[in-house]
Short mmCIF file of C-alpha atoms in Angstrom, two decimals:
data_model
loop_
_atom_site.label_atom_id
_atom_site.label_comp_id
_atom_site.label_asym_id
_atom_site.label_seq_id
_atom_site.Cartn_x
_atom_site.Cartn_y
_atom_site.Cartn_z
CA UNK L 23 13.77 -16.93 5.96
CA UNK L 24 14.67 -17.18 2.34
CA UNK L 25 12.45 -14.90 0.14
CA UNK L 26 14.37 -15.95 -3.09
CA UNK L 27 13.50 -19.43 -2.02
CA UNK L 28 9.86 -18.51 -1.98
CA UNK L 29 9.03 -17.79 -5.64
CA UNK L 30 11.28 -20.38 -7.36
CA UNK L 31 9.73 -22.01 -10.43
CA UNK L 32 11.22 -25.40 -9.59
CA UNK L 33 8.91 -27.49 -7.52
CA UNK L 34 10.42 -28.99 -4.16
CA UNK L 35 9.84 -32.81 -4.19
CA UNK L 36 7.26 -33.62 -1.41
CA UNK L 37 10.12 -35.88 0.46
CA UNK L 38 11.99 -32.72 0.95
CA UNK L 39 9.31 -30.74 2.62
CA UNK L 40 10.14 -29.66 6.35
CA UNK L 41 7.09 -30.15 8.15
CA UNK L 42 6.98 -29.63 11.87
CA UNK L 43 4.65 -31.22 14.37
CA UNK L 44 3.62 -30.38 18.08
CA UNK L 45 1.42 -28.57 20.21
CA UNK L 46 1.05 -24.95 20.25
CA UNK L 47 3.05 -24.47 17.47
CA UNK L 48 0.85 -21.74 15.59
CA UNK L 49 1.13 -19.75 19.02
CA UNK L 50 5.00 -19.91 19.43
CA UNK L 51 5.80 -19.68 15.94
CA UNK L 52 3.41 -16.78 14.85
CA UNK L 53 5.14 -14.71 17.84
CA UNK L 54 8.50 -14.34 15.54
CA UNK L 55 6.68 -13.76 12.49
CA UNK L 56 7.33 -10.39 10.91
CA UNK L 57 4.07 -8.10 9.44
CA UNK L 58 2.14 -10.98 7.73
CA UNK L 59 -1.29 -11.69 6.08
CA UNK L 60 -3.45 -14.79 6.09
CA UNK L 61 -5.12 -16.30 3.52
CA UNK L 62 -8.06 -18.76 4.90
CA UNK L 63 -11.38 -19.65 4.90
CA UNK L 64 -14.26 -18.48 7.54
CA UNK L 65 -14.47 -21.92 9.25
CA UNK L 66 -10.24 -22.37 9.19
CA UNK L 67 -9.94 -18.93 10.63
CA UNK L 68 -12.43 -19.34 13.32
CA UNK L 69 -10.21 -22.47 14.79
CA UNK L 70 -6.81 -21.10 14.17
CA UNK L 71 -7.28 -17.18 15.08
CA UNK L 72 -7.37 -17.77 18.62
CA UNK L 73 -4.15 -20.03 18.47
CA UNK L 74 -1.97 -17.17 17.17
CA UNK L 75 -0.11 -14.53 19.00
CA UNK L 76 -0.74 -11.54 17.11
CA UNK L 77 -3.22 -10.61 14.40
CA UNK L 78 -2.50 -10.46 10.59
CA UNK L 79 -2.14 -7.00 8.85
CA UNK L 80 -4.78 -8.40 6.38
CA UNK L 81 -6.97 -11.35 5.82
CA UNK L 82 -8.05 -12.88 2.21
CA UNK L 83 -10.97 -15.57 2.26
CA UNK L 84 -10.65 -17.68 -0.31
CA UNK L 85 -13.75 -18.73 -2.39
CA UNK L 86 -12.17 -20.57 -5.56
CA UNK L 87 -9.00 -20.25 -7.50
CA UNK L 88 -10.40 -18.27 -10.59
CA UNK L 89 -7.87 -15.80 -11.30
CA UNK L 90 -10.31 -12.93 -11.10
CA UNK L 91 -11.05 -13.85 -7.57
CA UNK L 92 -7.25 -14.20 -6.78
CA UNK L 93 -6.18 -11.15 -8.35
CA UNK L 94 -8.82 -9.43 -6.26
CA UNK L 95 -8.28 -10.56 -3.04
CA UNK L 96 -4.47 -10.44 -3.33
CA UNK L 97 -4.93 -6.86 -4.28
CA UNK L 98 -7.00 -6.32 -1.70
CA UNK L 99 -4.01 -7.32 0.83
CA UNK L 100 -1.24 -4.74 2.00
CA UNK L 101 1.83 -4.16 -0.17
CA UNK L 102 3.95 -3.66 2.76
CA UNK L 103 3.32 -7.28 4.05
CA UNK L 104 6.35 -9.21 4.65
CA UNK L 105 4.88 -12.90 4.76
CA UNK L 106 1.99 -14.68 3.36
CA UNK L 107 0.67 -17.61 5.59
CA UNK L 108 -1.72 -20.16 4.38
CA UNK L 109 -4.21 -21.34 7.07
CA UNK L 110 -6.77 -23.94 5.80
CA UNK L 111 -7.04 -26.70 3.39
CA UNK L 112 -6.05 -27.21 -0.31
CA UNK L 113 -7.86 -24.26 -1.87
CA UNK L 114 -6.77 -21.95 0.79
CA UNK L 115 -2.91 -23.22 0.78
CA UNK L 116 -2.60 -22.82 -3.04
CA UNK L 117 -4.08 -19.40 -2.91
CA UNK L 118 -1.65 -18.59 -0.29
CA UNK L 119 0.96 -19.46 -2.79
CA UNK L 120 -0.57 -17.00 -5.52
CA UNK L 121 -0.73 -14.32 -2.84
CA UNK L 122 3.29 -14.91 -2.07
CA UNK L 123 3.91 -15.09 -5.72
CA UNK L 124 2.22 -11.73 -6.46
CA UNK L 125 3.51 -9.83 -3.29
CA UNK L 126 7.07 -11.50 -3.55
CA UNK L 127 7.08 -12.20 0.09
CA UNK L 128 8.20 -15.58 1.65
CA UNK L 129 5.42 -18.16 2.41
CA UNK L 130 4.40 -20.23 5.76
CA UNK L 131 1.86 -23.05 5.52
CA UNK L 132 -0.51 -23.70 8.35
CA UNK L 133 -2.84 -26.58 7.60
CA UNK L 134 -5.87 -27.05 9.40
CA UNK L 135 -6.24 -30.43 8.06
CA UNK L 136 -3.70 -32.89 6.70
CA UNK L 137 -5.42 -34.74 4.10
CA UNK L 138 -4.41 -32.42 1.25
CA UNK L 139 -1.67 -32.75 -1.22
CA UNK L 140 -1.39 -28.86 -1.48
CA UNK L 141 0.47 -29.33 1.79
CA UNK L 142 3.23 -30.84 0.28
CA UNK L 143 2.93 -29.41 -3.53
CA UNK L 144 3.83 -25.81 -4.24
CA UNK L 145 2.13 -25.06 -7.47
CA UNK L 146 -1.22 -23.03 -7.40
CA UNK L 147 -3.40 -24.01 -10.92
CA UNK L 148 -4.42 -21.76 -13.32
CA UNK L 149 -8.37 -22.45 -13.37
CA UNK L 150 -11.40 -21.14 -15.24
CA UNK L 151 -14.24 -22.19 -13.12
CA UNK L 152 -13.94 -25.71 -12.45
CA UNK L 153 -11.63 -26.59 -15.15
CA UNK L 154 -7.92 -26.43 -14.70
CA UNK L 155 -5.45 -25.60 -17.46
CA UNK L 156 -2.07 -25.18 -16.33
CA UNK L 157 0.23 -24.14 -13.28
CA UNK L 158 -0.36 -20.04 -12.38
CA UNK L 159 2.82 -20.14 -10.01
CA UNK L 160 5.11 -22.30 -8.18
CA UNK L 161 6.05 -21.30 -4.85
CA UNK L 162 7.76 -23.48 -2.30
CA UNK L 163 7.07 -22.52 1.34
CA UNK L 164 9.47 -21.91 4.22
CA UNK L 165 8.13 -24.59 6.33
CA UNK L 166 4.95 -26.44 7.23
CA UNK L 167 3.26 -26.14 10.89
CA UNK L 168 1.27 -28.92 11.68
CA UNK L 169 -0.34 -27.69 15.27
CA UNK L 170 -1.77 -30.99 16.86
CA UNK L 171 -4.45 -28.59 18.40
CA UNK L 172 -5.86 -27.24 15.26
CA UNK L 173 -5.53 -30.48 13.10
CA UNK L 174 -7.68 -32.39 16.02
CA UNK L 175 -10.03 -29.31 15.73
CA UNK L 176 -11.45 -30.57 12.45
CA UNK L 177 -13.92 -33.11 11.82
CA UNK L 178 -12.50 -36.57 11.82
CA UNK L 179 -13.30 -37.34 7.87
CA UNK L 180 -11.27 -34.10 7.14
CA UNK L 181 -8.24 -35.99 7.96
CA UNK L 182 -8.89 -39.53 7.17
CA UNK L 183 -9.54 -38.35 3.60
CA UNK L 184 -5.85 -38.22 3.46
CA UNK L 185 -5.44 -42.05 3.04
CA UNK L 186 -8.09 -41.91 0.48
CA UNK L 187 -6.27 -39.66 -1.42
CA UNK L 188 -3.33 -42.27 -1.54
CA UNK L 189 -5.25 -45.47 -1.42
CA UNK L 190 -7.31 -44.37 -4.61
CA UNK L 191 -4.50 -44.96 -6.85
CA UNK L 192 -5.37 -48.67 -6.71
CA UNK L 193 -7.68 -47.59 -9.64
CA UNK L 194 -4.65 -47.60 -11.94
CA UNK L 195 -3.89 -51.26 -10.73
CA UNK L 196 -7.19 -52.44 -11.35
CA UNK L 197 -7.14 -51.34 -14.92
CA UNK L 198 -3.54 -52.40 -15.85
CA UNK L 199 -4.39 -56.00 -14.34
CA UNK L 200 -7.81 -55.75 -16.25
CA UNK L 201 -6.61 -54.69 -19.60
CA UNK L 202 -3.52 -57.32 -19.37
CA UNK L 203 -6.18 -60.15 -18.39
CA UNK L 204 -7.88 -59.23 -21.66
CA UNK L 205 -4.68 -59.30 -23.51
CA UNK L 206 -4.95 -55.44 -24.14
CA UNK L 207 -1.74 -53.68 -23.59
CA UNK L 208 1.35 -54.91 -21.57
CA UNK L 209 1.39 -57.40 -19.08
CA UNK L 210 0.98 -56.59 -15.65
CA UNK L 211 4.57 -55.78 -13.97
CA UNK L 212 4.87 -56.95 -10.47
CA UNK L 213 8.53 -55.42 -10.12
CA UNK L 214 7.30 -52.03 -11.43
CA UNK L 215 4.23 -51.71 -8.94
CA UNK L 216 6.05 -53.40 -5.92
CA UNK L 217 6.93 -50.00 -4.00
CA UNK L 218 3.29 -48.31 -4.72
CA UNK L 219 1.76 -51.77 -3.27
CA UNK L 220 4.00 -52.04 -0.50
CA UNK L 221 3.35 -48.20 0.53
CA UNK L 222 -0.27 -48.59 0.59
CA UNK L 223 -0.40 -51.60 2.53
CA UNK L 224 2.01 -50.33 4.99
CA UNK L 225 -0.82 -47.56 5.64
CA UNK L 226 -3.67 -49.71 6.10
CA UNK L 227 -1.62 -52.30 8.38
CA UNK L 228 -0.04 -49.49 10.41
CA UNK L 229 -3.00 -47.14 10.76
CA UNK L 230 -5.33 -48.56 13.29
CA UNK L 231 -2.37 -48.62 16.01
CA UNK L 232 -2.34 -44.99 15.92
CA UNK L 233 -6.24 -44.44 17.25
CA UNK L 234 -7.23 -44.26 20.71
CA UNK L 235 -9.15 -47.04 22.67
CA UNK L 236 -12.25 -45.41 21.09
CA UNK L 237 -10.85 -45.63 17.59
CA UNK L 238 -10.64 -42.01 17.67
CA UNK L 239 -7.80 -39.98 15.81
CA UNK L 240 -4.59 -38.91 17.99
CA UNK L 241 -1.59 -36.86 17.35
CA UNK L 242 0.23 -40.08 16.18
CA UNK L 243 -2.54 -40.29 13.76
CA UNK L 244 -2.40 -36.76 12.38
CA UNK L 245 1.48 -37.37 12.19
CA UNK L 246 1.03 -40.57 10.12
CA UNK L 247 -1.62 -39.33 7.87
CA UNK L 248 0.57 -36.48 6.87
CA UNK L 249 3.45 -38.62 6.17
CA UNK L 250 1.48 -40.92 4.21
CA UNK L 251 0.49 -38.28 1.98
CA UNK L 252 4.13 -36.88 1.92
CA UNK L 253 5.63 -40.28 0.91
CA UNK L 254 3.00 -40.65 -1.87
CA UNK L 255 4.73 -39.30 -4.75
CA UNK L 256 8.13 -41.32 -4.91
CA UNK L 257 6.70 -44.85 -5.43
CA UNK L 258 3.65 -43.32 -7.39
CA UNK L 259 2.92 -45.48 -10.25
CA UNK L 260 3.44 -43.50 -13.87
CA UNK L 261 2.32 -46.02 -16.51
CA UNK L 262 -0.03 -45.55 -19.65
CA UNK L 263 -1.54 -48.68 -18.32
CA UNK L 264 -2.47 -47.57 -14.93
CA UNK L 265 -4.69 -44.43 -15.85
CA UNK L 266 -5.56 -42.14 -12.99
CA UNK L 267 -9.52 -42.40 -13.42
CA UNK L 268 -10.17 -42.25 -9.75
CA UNK L 269 -8.63 -38.25 -9.83
CA UNK L 270 -10.77 -37.45 -13.20
CA UNK L 271 -13.83 -38.94 -11.75
CA UNK L 272 -13.08 -36.33 -9.03
CA UNK L 273 -12.89 -33.87 -11.37
CA UNK L 274 -15.85 -34.92 -13.61
CA UNK L 275 -18.29 -35.33 -10.49
CA UNK L 276 -17.55 -31.73 -9.52
CA UNK L 277 -17.69 -30.10 -12.93
CA UNK L 278 -20.98 -31.87 -14.00
CA UNK L 279 -22.58 -30.86 -10.94
CA UNK L 280 -21.16 -27.56 -9.94
CA UNK L 281 -20.51 -28.72 -6.23
CA UNK L 282 -17.73 -29.64 -4.27
CA UNK L 283 -17.20 -32.61 -1.98
CA UNK L 284 -14.14 -33.96 0.14
CA UNK L 285 -11.12 -34.46 -2.31
CA UNK L 286 -9.81 -37.70 -0.80
CA UNK L 287 -13.18 -39.19 -0.60
CA UNK L 288 -14.11 -38.59 -3.90
CA UNK L 289 -11.01 -40.18 -5.26
CA UNK L 290 -11.45 -43.18 -2.97
CA UNK L 291 -15.29 -43.72 -4.27
CA UNK L 292 -13.79 -43.38 -8.12
CA UNK L 293 -11.47 -46.07 -7.24
CA UNK L 294 -13.96 -48.65 -5.97
CA UNK L 295 -15.99 -47.90 -8.90
CA UNK L 296 -13.20 -48.68 -11.19
CA UNK L 297 -12.34 -51.65 -9.29
CA UNK L 298 -16.11 -53.10 -9.32
CA UNK L 299 -16.14 -51.92 -13.45
CA UNK L 300 -13.16 -53.95 -13.78
CA UNK L 301 -13.92 -57.03 -11.64
CA UNK L 302 -10.55 -56.72 -9.30
CA UNK L 303 -11.72 -57.29 -5.92
CA UNK L 304 -13.88 -53.88 -4.77
CA UNK L 305 -14.53 -55.64 -1.52
CA UNK L 306 -10.76 -56.02 -0.64
CA UNK L 307 -10.35 -51.91 -1.52
CA UNK L 308 -13.57 -51.05 0.55
CA UNK L 309 -12.14 -53.27 3.75
CA UNK L 310 -8.77 -51.37 3.31
CA UNK L 311 -10.88 -47.74 3.12
CA UNK L 312 -12.86 -48.75 5.81
CA UNK L 313 -9.68 -49.64 7.85
CA UNK L 314 -8.68 -46.09 7.54
CA UNK L 315 -11.60 -44.42 8.46
CA UNK L 316 -12.27 -42.84 4.72
CA UNK L 317 -15.63 -41.95 3.95
CA UNK L 318 -16.58 -42.91 0.47
CA UNK L 319 -19.92 -44.05 0.04
CA UNK L 320 -22.45 -42.00 -1.58
CA UNK L 321 -24.94 -41.76 1.30
CA UNK L 322 -21.97 -40.52 3.68
CA UNK L 323 -20.87 -38.06 1.11
CA UNK L 324 -24.41 -36.76 0.17
CA UNK L 325 -23.98 -37.73 -3.43
CA UNK L 326 -27.27 -38.41 -4.81
CA UNK L 327 -28.11 -40.95 -7.62
CA UNK L 328 -28.67 -38.22 -10.16
CA UNK L 329 -25.03 -36.53 -9.22
CA UNK L 330 -23.07 -39.82 -9.65
CA UNK L 331 -24.83 -40.68 -12.81
CA UNK L 332 -24.11 -37.10 -14.23
CA UNK L 333 -20.44 -37.60 -12.99
CA UNK L 334 -20.13 -40.88 -14.76
CA UNK L 335 -21.35 -39.51 -18.10
CA UNK L 336 -19.04 -36.52 -17.80
CA UNK L 337 -16.03 -38.77 -16.88
CA UNK L 338 -15.44 -39.83 -20.30
CA UNK L 339 -15.45 -36.57 -22.21
CA UNK L 340 -13.09 -35.19 -19.16
CA UNK L 341 -10.37 -37.89 -20.06
CA UNK L 342 -10.89 -37.30 -23.50
CA UNK L 343 -10.33 -33.91 -23.95
CA UNK L 344 -7.42 -33.29 -26.13
CA UNK L 345 -7.64 -29.37 -26.14
CA UNK L 346 -6.92 -29.53 -22.43
CA UNK L 347 -4.03 -32.04 -22.52
CA UNK L 348 -6.33 -35.01 -21.60
CA UNK L 349 -6.27 -37.91 -23.86
CA UNK L 350 -6.03 -40.64 -21.51
CA UNK L 351 -6.99 -44.29 -22.44
CA UNK L 352 -9.22 -45.91 -19.49
CA UNK L 353 -12.15 -48.32 -19.39
CA UNK L 354 -14.35 -45.42 -17.91
CA UNK L 355 -13.75 -43.46 -21.13
CA UNK L 356 -13.93 -46.75 -23.69
CA UNK L 357 -16.62 -48.58 -21.75
CA UNK L 358 -18.28 -45.96 -19.58
CA UNK L 359 -20.54 -46.64 -16.55
CA UNK L 360 -23.75 -45.45 -18.09
CA UNK L 361 -26.85 -46.74 -18.93
CA UNK L 362 -27.70 -50.21 -17.37
CA UNK L 363 -23.90 -50.31 -16.46
CA UNK L 364 -24.66 -47.37 -13.91
CA UNK L 365 -28.15 -48.86 -12.75
CA UNK L 366 -25.75 -51.93 -11.83
CA UNK L 367 -23.33 -49.53 -10.14
CA UNK L 368 -25.84 -47.90 -7.96
CA UNK L 369 -27.38 -51.15 -6.74
#
């Protein structure tokens, strides 16, 4: 293990992550771990604990990424630990990065689902409540263990949210096409968007073949979803004409309602709303999400009318918060889905 590589301030590109797939990996690999501590959640630990060869020296349960919570839980872990292990989904893996940074030990990540970008992003955000202000630390893990037995134990939607967190990028394309058609901003650039469109189309065309005859996820599905999330960064579109209102919607929805939902599903719903609001064939995006088994409809996500309304009302404020470094031009800010437009959206 390379401890000096675990607390670097330069984030490793997603493409360079060493992700290992297989059955029983958690058991075989943990047999070789030194004295380690786990950062996890109760539900994730319930699944992973029986699949490890030996017990940790300490366990920190993540509730959120507030600095006080991170410091309190990190301080309670033994100072003589030699390895931090993240077991769970996004917040647990981010929390584990913070522990590795503070304890100055290497980091291992054992995701219990493969839908989260936290697996291949080494930064832990600096949060206050539900608002992120920057980066608390950057820690690149030694490698990632995707144990099929663990990942397939999760509810299916927790994994299929992964394609949702990739396909949601269509929100930017919707806005660019819409503004270009109205003569606002630059013309839509087919060359600049070619790679990202091809990546998303490949996900939709290949995903169904990974399912079993009953249309359930398989080991191939788990590896395919993880690869789709890992490969997202390189072709990602970064253009002022293509804002990420889908992710903005996710943060605004949670902030306005003081509640969590599944990230990839939230972003997918945000992208559908943007496609509808801009008249960019929302039915096409809906079909693609359904093909990849992504849950995004409010009724399936337990999002009520009032919750969605509050989130869409908060979105223009969130995207225009200059003090937080956000001053994003978007139709969701200039022509928000509020009032009668929201009523049309809900129906």
